Amino acid sequence: MSYLEYSVKSVPTGPRKILYLNWPLVLLVTAVACVGFLMLYSVAGGSFGRWAEPQGKRFALGFALMFMVAMIPIWFWRSMSAIAYSVSVILLLLVEFVGVVGMGAQRWIDLGFMRLQPSELMKVALVMMLAAYYDWLPARRTSHPVWVLVPVVMILFPTFMVLRQPDLGTALLLMTAGGGVMFLAGVHWAYFVAVIGAGVGLVTAVFQSRGTSWQLLEDYQFRRIDTFLDPASDPLGAGYHITQSKIALGSGGWTGRGFMQGTQSRLNFLPEKHTDFIFTTLAEELGFIGGFSLLVLYALIIVFCVVTALSTRDRFAQLLTLGLAVNFFLYFAVNMSMVMGLAPVVGVPLPLVSYGGSAMLVLLIAFGLVQSAHVHRPR
Amino acid sequence: MKRNIRDTETAQRLTTRRAVIVGGMMAGFMGLLSLRMRHLQVEQADQFRLLAEENRINIRLIPPARGEIYDRNGAVIARNSPSYRIVIVREDAGDVDKVVGRLSRLIELDDEQLNRAITEMRRSPPFLPVTVAEQVSWDAVSIVAVNAPTLPGVVPEVGLTRAYPLGSDFAHVVGYVGPVSDFDLSQLEEPDQLLRIPRFQIGKVGVEARLEDSLRGKAGTRRVEVNAAGRVMRELDRREGEPGADLQLTIDAALQGYIQARLGAESASAVVMDVESGDLLAIASSPSYDPNLFVRGISVADYRELTDNKYRPLASKSVQGLYPPGSTFKMITAMAALEEGLIGPDETVFCPGHLEVSGRRFHCWKRSGHGRVNLETSISESCDVYYYDLALKVGQDKIAEMAQRFGLGIRHDLPMSAVAAGLTPDRAWKRRVHGQDWLVGDTVNASIGQGFMLASPLQLAVMTARLATGRAVRPRLIKSVDGIETHSGAGEDMGLNPVNLRKMHDAMFAATNDRRGTAYGSRIIEDAYRMSGKTGTSQVRNITAAERATGVIRNEDLPWERRDHALYVSYAPAEAPQIAVSIIVEHGGGGSAAAAPIARDIVLQALYKGPPPLEAYPAKDRERIRDQQERLQAVQPMANTEGSGRA
C-alpha cells in the first residue's frame, strides 16, 4: 500500500512533528554517542581536544541533519532513493580516480572540510534503493527470477566497487545488508538457500582442493587466507592486534580497571584504539558490565527501529527501517566479533562510538530516515 | 501502478514474519556476543590481566657502583669518578643534522663516534638518547648547558667511570676495566644480566679482571611502566643494588710509585715482599702504560705504540716474565747439598776457571778462576765451578725438589693476570716434554740457574723471603675484601736445619757487604738496615768456543736483545729481615752493576718509609744518589700529590 492510496490527514504537520518523533530512539542514540565521547576522552589520555571534541562537533552536525531528515516526509525520501543510489555509485567511481589513500586502501574523497567515505554513504543509499524497488515492485513478482536479478545487480555493483578499494569489511556489510532487505521483502527462501549453499560449496571446494592436483588457488593465497582466518598463527604480524585486543578485553574483568585506568590502551598496546578497536578500551576500563551495557543500548536501538517498522503499514518505510536496523546491527556485531577474536580483522567501526566523520554522519542520517518513517507513518 | 490489495497485505504479513526471523537471528547473535564477552572478561580475566601486566611492566637494571681499590695505607688506586657524556634525543632535536652541526661548532666531536651515533639514531626509537660524545670535559658540558636553547634534544648526562689516579703505577697489578665485549660474553656460561647493559664496564686485566665477581656488586632493579613502543612512562618501584666490595691491596702505593719511577724507562721489574706476612709491598714492571687510556677506549695509534715497543710495556714482567735465575739460584743448589749433608761449609773446591764434565768444558764466569772456594766465598764471589761440582754430587732431582720448597716452579695464587709457574726441571720433566734423557750437562747448567731453569721475579722474591726466615711464606696481594682481612701469607717452618740457614745468611751478607762480594758496590752502610743479597747475571745466548777463544764480547757491544739479564735478590735488614726484594733488569748486563743498586734504593726507601738520608749510602755514592733523589721526586706523582697517603 502506498501513501497515495490512503489519507494522510492523520500525519502531523509543521513543528508539531517534533512531538511525534521516536524520542526513546533519539535518547538511545545520544546515549551511545556520549559513551563514545567518554571513551575518546579516555583513550586520548584525558584530552577532549584530540578526538572527543571533533567527534562531538560532528555529532552535533549529524544530530541537526537527523532532525532535518526526520522533518521531511518519508515519501520525499522514497522519491530520492534512486538519486541517492546513483550519486553514491558515482562517488564510488570517483574514489577510484581521485580517492585518498589511507590505511593502505582508497576510501576517501577529500571535500576540503571533511573526508567523505562514499562506501559509508552507499550503506544507506543501497538500503533506500532496495526498499524503494520493492515498494514499486508488485508483491507477486517479488520472487520472479528476473525481478530477483535486478536487486542482485544493484547490490553486487557497489559491493564490487568497494571490494576494489579494497575494503572487504564494508563490501561484506553491503552484501549482507542488501541480502537482508531482499529477505525481508519476501524473496523466496529457496534463493537464499541456493546462494548460501553455493557459497559454502565453493569455499569447501577451494579448501578441499588444497594440496591436490586440481588446486584452485596458489599456495601463497592459501597462506594469506590462513593468517586471515587465524591471526594467532602470526602473533607479531596480523595476530598482534587481535592478541593485544583480547588481552585488553580480558583484563577488564567484571567491573573493569576503572575509567582512564586501562593500561593496554593507555600504553599504546592497542592498535587503532580510537577507531575500530575502541570497544576493547571500553571493555578494559569498564569491564563486562560496561561492555554488556553498551550491547544492551545497541539492542534497544534495534528494538525501537523494529517497533517503528512494524507500526507502519507503508512498505517503503517498513523495509527501509528494517534494512537500516539490519545495517546497524551488522556494524556493531562485526566490530565486536572482530575485537573479541570471533571474526577476522576487517575494518568496521563501532557505530556511534568509533572516531570517524563519515560513519557518524551517515548513521545519524539513517536514524533521521527512521524518524521520518516514524513521524510520517500512516495511522 | 494499480495494486492488488490482497497481494499487498500478503506481502506485509510476509515481511512481518521475516522481520521476526531476522530479529530472532540478531538476538541470537547478540546472545553469542555477550557469552563470548563473559568468557573473555570473567572466566579468563586472571590470565589476561597477567598478560596485560607483563606487557606493561618492564624490569630495568640499575648498575651497581664498582668496588674501589686502595693500597695498604688507604690511598686510592681505582675509583669511580663522574664522567660526562653528551646525548641527543632524536624526537626532541627535530632536525638532527642541524643540531649536530651546531654542536660540533661548539665542542670537539669525534667524527667516528658521531657517525656511529647518527646511524644508531636512525635505527632506534626516537625517544632513546644516543651518545654522541663520551668522556667530555666539564667545560664542554657547561658550553652545552649555556647553549641549551639552541641545542634542542642535546643533554649532558653524568655517569660513573673507572679512574686510576695513580696512572701507570698500577697498570700491571690492578689492570683496567673496559666495556663488555661479545667475546667476554661468549666466555661466560651464564652471564650476569648486568653485562647486557650497553657499555657496562668489567675488569679486563689484572686484579680488576680476577676479582671481577667481588668488585662488580649486585644489580639493583627498577620496575617501570612502558608503552608499546618501549618508552618508559613512569617508575613503579626501585630496589637499589649492592655496590661491589672495596679491595685493599697489600701494596704500598708510595713505594710502588717510587719503584716505577726508579725503574724508569728500563725494561725491568721489581718485587718487594714482607718476609713475615708475605704481603707484597710492591710489584713493579716497567715500562708501564696508563690504564686510563684503556678505560676510555684506546686509539689504534696509542695501542700500536704499546705493542711495537720492544720493552713490552703491556707485559706484566714481575709475575708473567720468566727468566733464567742465574746465580741467584746458587742458594738453592747450596741448600740442597747442605740439607743432604753432602758438603761441609768449610770444604773447599778448587776453581781453575772451568770444569770438565763428560768431555765438555763448563766455564766459570771468571776466566782466571777463583782458586780455592768454600761455601761462603762461592756465594759472595759467585763461583760457578763450585756449583758444577756440587750439583754433580747432589743430583738434579734433589735440586728441583729444593727449588720447589722455596717457591720456584710453582704457580703462586695471586689475583693478577698471567701469573707464570716457571720451571724447575728434573729428569721426569725432560723425559716427558723433550722425550730425552737428562744429561749431566743439564745438571751443571741448572746448578747456576741456567739451562732449562726459569723463574719470575715474584718467585725469586718468595725464594728470598723463605731463605731469610726459613718459613714457607706465601705471597699475598689482597689485604682485605670489603673490610674483611684475608688470610695472612705467613707460613709454617720449612724444617730446614738452622745451621745451614745461618750459613746461607752469612754468605749472602758477605756477597753484598764483604769487600770481595759481587754486590759490594751496592752495600748499605747504615748498620740497622744492612742488606744481604745475591747478584745474578743470566745469559740469554750461547757463548761459542770460538768466541771464547777470541775473547767474550762485552755486553755493551752486543745488541740490546742479546745482552745478559741483570738480577739481584736481597733481604734487609740483614740481622732481622723485614723485606725481601727481587730485581730483574732485562738485558741490563751484570747483576752487580745493573740490578743491585736499584735494590739498595728500594730497600732504603722501604725501610725509611720515604727518601732515605744520604748517610745510609757509602760516601762515594752520595752525590750521585742526591741527584737521583731530586730527579725522581720531580717525576713521581705520589710524592707530589698524594704523598700523605703513607703517613
GROMACS .gro file of C-alpha atoms in nm, chain B residues 2 8 141 149 232 322 327 340 344 380 405 422 442 447 471 504 568 605:
model
   18
  381LYS     CA    1  -0.254  -0.022  -0.976
  387THR     CA    2  -0.002  -0.610  -0.064
  520VAL     CA    3   7.935   2.027   2.950
  528PRO     CA    4   6.819   2.687   2.392
  611VAL     CA    5   5.924   0.450   2.990
  701LEU     CA    6  11.021  -1.585   3.317
  706SER     CA    7  12.349  -1.707   4.013
  719GLU     CA    8  12.158  -3.365   5.216
  723GLY     CA    9  13.058  -2.919   5.500
  759SER     CA   10  12.986  -1.396   4.779
  784ARG     CA   11  11.020  -2.592   4.852
  801GLY     CA   12  10.815  -2.103   3.594
  821ASP     CA   13  12.186  -3.020   3.207
  826SER     CA   14  12.303  -2.563   3.917
  850ARG     CA   15  10.943  -2.035   5.679
  883MET     CA   16  12.334  -1.904   5.378
  947TYR     CA   17  11.956  -0.930   4.227
  984GLN     CA   18  11.314   0.371   5.053
   0.00000   0.00000   0.00000
